């Protein structure tokens, strides 16, 4: 059970980065697809950061390298299939692009990247999490977080698309995803 505690700086960064899509939805007309693609790209970021985590975790060099290669192929395939679903099932509505939208989309993606970078440097390196993790354990950490988050996001996205993408439901989806992400973050870094 997670007991409410003060949030770390990395948790606050995670919250900020996860809530930037609210601005996109409310003021820039982001669609369900816009939000889902952003979250899919975050999945790519999580995988990218997990490779150095595997490579510096506690274990033999051969074990770390072989685990990183396996993760790259397996998680890469998982991510590609998930991306195919997102890009196939959710179409961008007409008239939903523009320079302001693209710039803020880039800002949201950069915020997610910086949040994961900060957590990597502060928690994994700074707090020495890598000292207590073998490559195989580290390889599996992203899966639980990503699977739960993406099931919620995909099923929520399907429901939103089916019911015409009402803004309140899309905002609720963003908040729900943020909460799940925060819980997973706290569980991963609680040891």
Short mmCIF file of C-alpha atoms in Angstrom, two decimals:
data_model
loop_
_atom_site.label_atom_id
_atom_site.label_comp_id
_atom_site.label_asym_id
_atom_site.label_seq_id
_atom_site.Cartn_x
_atom_site.Cartn_y
_atom_site.Cartn_z
CA UNK A 1 0.00 0.00 0.00
CA UNK A 2 1.29 3.45 -0.85
CA UNK A 3 1.14 5.83 2.07
CA UNK A 4 0.80 9.52 1.16
CA UNK A 5 4.15 11.22 1.63
CA UNK A 6 5.86 14.36 0.46
CA UNK A 7 6.52 14.14 -3.22
CA UNK A 8 10.07 14.17 -4.52
CA UNK A 9 11.22 16.65 -7.12
CA UNK A 10 11.23 13.86 -9.72
CA UNK A 11 7.58 13.09 -8.84
CA UNK A 12 6.64 16.76 -9.27
CA UNK A 13 8.42 16.83 -12.63
CA UNK A 14 6.50 13.70 -13.63
CA UNK A 15 3.21 15.36 -12.65
CA UNK A 16 4.02 18.55 -14.57
CA UNK A 17 5.09 16.65 -17.69
CA UNK A 18 2.00 14.44 -17.56
CA UNK A 19 -0.37 17.37 -17.14
CA UNK A 20 0.94 19.43 -20.09
CA UNK A 21 -1.51 17.63 -22.42
CA UNK A 22 -4.36 19.29 -20.49
CA UNK A 23 -3.29 22.63 -21.95
CA UNK A 24 -3.12 21.04 -25.40
CA UNK A 25 -6.63 19.60 -25.06
CA UNK A 26 -8.21 22.73 -23.58
CA UNK A 27 -6.55 25.45 -25.64
CA UNK A 28 -5.05 23.86 -28.75
CA UNK A 29 -7.71 21.35 -29.73
CA UNK A 30 -5.68 18.19 -29.19
CA UNK A 31 -7.59 15.08 -30.16
CA UNK A 32 -7.62 11.62 -28.60
CA UNK A 33 -5.01 10.64 -31.17
CA UNK A 34 -2.75 13.56 -30.24
CA UNK A 35 -2.73 12.48 -26.59
CA UNK A 36 -2.30 8.77 -27.38
CA UNK A 37 0.61 9.43 -29.73
CA UNK A 38 2.27 11.53 -27.04
CA UNK A 39 1.87 8.69 -24.54
CA UNK A 40 3.17 6.20 -27.09
CA UNK A 41 6.24 8.38 -27.58
CA UNK A 42 6.68 8.39 -23.80
CA UNK A 43 6.76 4.60 -24.00
CA UNK A 44 9.71 4.97 -26.39
CA UNK A 45 11.40 7.31 -23.89
CA UNK A 46 10.90 4.79 -21.05
CA UNK A 47 12.50 2.08 -23.20
CA UNK A 48 15.41 4.28 -24.22
CA UNK A 49 16.20 5.09 -20.58
CA UNK A 50 15.92 1.45 -19.55
CA UNK A 51 18.79 0.41 -21.83
CA UNK A 52 21.48 2.35 -19.89
CA UNK A 53 19.82 1.21 -16.66
CA UNK A 54 20.34 -2.40 -17.73
CA UNK A 55 23.88 -1.69 -18.91
CA UNK A 56 24.99 -0.21 -15.57
CA UNK A 57 23.02 -2.51 -13.28
CA UNK A 58 24.76 -5.03 -11.04
CA UNK A 59 25.94 -8.04 -13.05
CA UNK A 60 28.57 -9.33 -15.42
CA UNK A 61 29.31 -7.37 -18.57
CA UNK A 62 28.11 -10.24 -20.77
CA UNK A 63 24.87 -10.54 -18.80
CA UNK A 64 24.18 -6.80 -18.98
CA UNK A 65 24.86 -6.61 -22.73
CA UNK A 66 22.82 -9.69 -23.65
CA UNK A 67 19.92 -8.52 -21.47
CA UNK A 68 20.03 -5.04 -23.03
CA UNK A 69 19.95 -6.53 -26.54
CA UNK A 70 17.05 -8.82 -25.64
CA UNK A 71 15.18 -5.89 -24.08
CA UNK A 72 15.79 -3.72 -27.14
CA UNK A 73 14.34 -6.36 -29.46
CA UNK A 74 11.44 -7.40 -27.21
CA UNK A 75 10.40 -3.98 -25.90
CA UNK A 76 11.03 -2.48 -29.33
CA UNK A 77 8.66 -5.02 -30.87
CA UNK A 78 6.08 -4.42 -28.15
CA UNK A 79 6.33 -0.68 -28.73
CA UNK A 80 6.09 -1.04 -32.52
CA UNK A 81 2.93 -3.16 -32.25
CA UNK A 82 1.41 -0.74 -29.76
CA UNK A 83 2.28 2.15 -32.09
CA UNK A 84 0.64 0.37 -35.01
CA UNK A 85 -2.58 0.12 -32.99
CA UNK A 86 -2.46 3.79 -32.00
CA UNK A 87 -1.75 5.04 -35.53
CA UNK A 88 -4.29 2.66 -37.14
CA UNK A 89 -7.21 2.91 -34.71
CA UNK A 90 -7.12 6.64 -34.02
CA UNK A 91 -7.30 9.09 -36.91
CA UNK A 92 -6.46 12.76 -36.58
CA UNK A 93 -9.53 14.95 -37.08
CA UNK A 94 -9.43 17.42 -39.97
CA UNK A 95 -8.10 20.85 -39.05
CA UNK A 96 -6.28 19.71 -35.92
CA UNK A 97 -2.80 20.83 -36.81
CA UNK A 98 -0.92 24.08 -36.70
CA UNK A 99 2.38 25.64 -35.69
CA UNK A 100 1.24 26.44 -32.15
CA UNK A 101 -0.06 22.94 -31.66
CA UNK A 102 3.16 21.42 -33.00
CA UNK A 103 5.37 23.65 -30.85
CA UNK A 104 3.46 22.83 -27.68
CA UNK A 105 3.43 19.15 -28.63
CA UNK A 106 7.21 19.34 -28.80
CA UNK A 107 7.24 21.07 -25.40
CA UNK A 108 5.08 18.29 -23.91
CA UNK A 109 7.34 15.61 -25.36
CA UNK A 110 10.44 17.44 -24.10
CA UNK A 111 8.85 17.73 -20.65
CA UNK A 112 8.28 13.96 -20.55
CA UNK A 113 11.85 13.32 -21.68
CA UNK A 114 13.31 15.70 -19.07
CA UNK A 115 11.16 14.13 -16.35
CA UNK A 116 12.55 10.68 -17.16
CA UNK A 117 16.09 12.05 -17.49
CA UNK A 118 15.85 13.74 -14.10
CA UNK A 119 14.50 10.58 -12.48
CA UNK A 120 17.28 8.54 -14.10
CA UNK A 121 20.00 10.87 -12.83
CA UNK A 122 18.47 11.50 -9.40
CA UNK A 123 17.00 8.11 -8.50
CA UNK A 124 18.80 5.48 -10.53
CA UNK A 125 22.27 7.03 -10.45
CA UNK A 126 22.12 9.50 -7.55
CA UNK A 127 20.41 7.20 -5.07
CA UNK A 128 22.35 4.17 -6.27
CA UNK A 129 19.35 2.11 -7.41
CA UNK A 130 21.59 0.46 -10.00
CA UNK A 131 23.62 -1.14 -7.20
CA UNK A 132 20.66 -3.27 -6.08
CA UNK A 133 19.34 -4.36 -9.47
CA UNK A 134 20.51 -7.16 -11.67
CA UNK A 135 20.00 -6.77 -15.45
CA UNK A 136 17.00 -9.14 -15.63
CA UNK A 137 15.13 -7.39 -12.82
CA UNK A 138 15.79 -4.01 -14.42
CA UNK A 139 14.69 -5.30 -17.82
CA UNK A 140 11.19 -6.09 -16.54
CA UNK A 141 10.56 -2.91 -14.52
CA UNK A 142 9.12 -0.84 -17.41
CA UNK A 143 6.69 -3.55 -18.51
CA UNK A 144 4.31 -3.37 -15.55
CA UNK A 145 4.17 0.40 -15.64
CA UNK A 146 3.80 0.62 -19.40
CA UNK A 147 1.26 -2.21 -19.76
CA UNK A 148 -1.10 -0.88 -17.09
CA UNK A 149 -0.77 2.70 -18.32
CA UNK A 150 -1.34 1.79 -21.94
CA UNK A 151 -4.31 -0.48 -21.24
CA UNK A 152 -5.98 2.43 -19.48
CA UNK A 153 -5.01 4.87 -22.22
CA UNK A 154 -6.01 2.59 -25.12
CA UNK A 155 -9.35 1.50 -23.66
CA UNK A 156 -10.03 5.07 -22.58
CA UNK A 157 -9.09 6.30 -26.04
CA UNK A 158 -11.39 3.80 -27.72
CA UNK A 159 -14.27 4.86 -25.47
CA UNK A 160 -13.57 8.54 -26.12
CA UNK A 161 -13.47 7.98 -29.87
CA UNK A 162 -16.70 5.99 -29.74
CA UNK A 163 -18.48 8.75 -27.83
CA UNK A 164 -17.16 11.65 -29.88
CA UNK A 165 -14.13 12.65 -27.80
CA UNK A 166 -15.78 14.90 -25.23
CA UNK A 167 -13.27 17.20 -23.57
CA UNK A 168 -14.16 16.30 -19.94
CA UNK A 169 -13.61 12.60 -20.60
CA UNK A 170 -10.30 13.27 -22.37
CA UNK A 171 -9.16 15.42 -19.44
CA UNK A 172 -10.18 12.66 -17.02
CA UNK A 173 -8.14 10.18 -19.07
CA UNK A 174 -5.07 12.43 -18.76
CA UNK A 175 -5.52 12.77 -14.99
CA UNK A 176 -6.07 9.02 -14.61
CA UNK A 177 -2.92 8.23 -16.62
CA UNK A 178 -0.98 10.74 -14.51
CA UNK A 179 -2.16 9.10 -11.28
CA UNK A 180 -1.20 5.63 -12.49
CA UNK A 181 2.18 6.93 -13.62
CA UNK A 182 2.78 8.60 -10.24
CA UNK A 183 1.90 5.42 -8.32
CA UNK A 184 4.22 3.37 -10.54
CA UNK A 185 6.99 5.96 -10.09
CA UNK A 186 6.65 5.85 -6.31
CA UNK A 187 6.64 2.03 -6.29
CA UNK A 188 9.72 1.84 -8.51
CA UNK A 189 11.69 4.30 -6.40
CA UNK A 190 10.42 3.39 -2.93
CA UNK A 191 13.14 0.89 -2.07
#
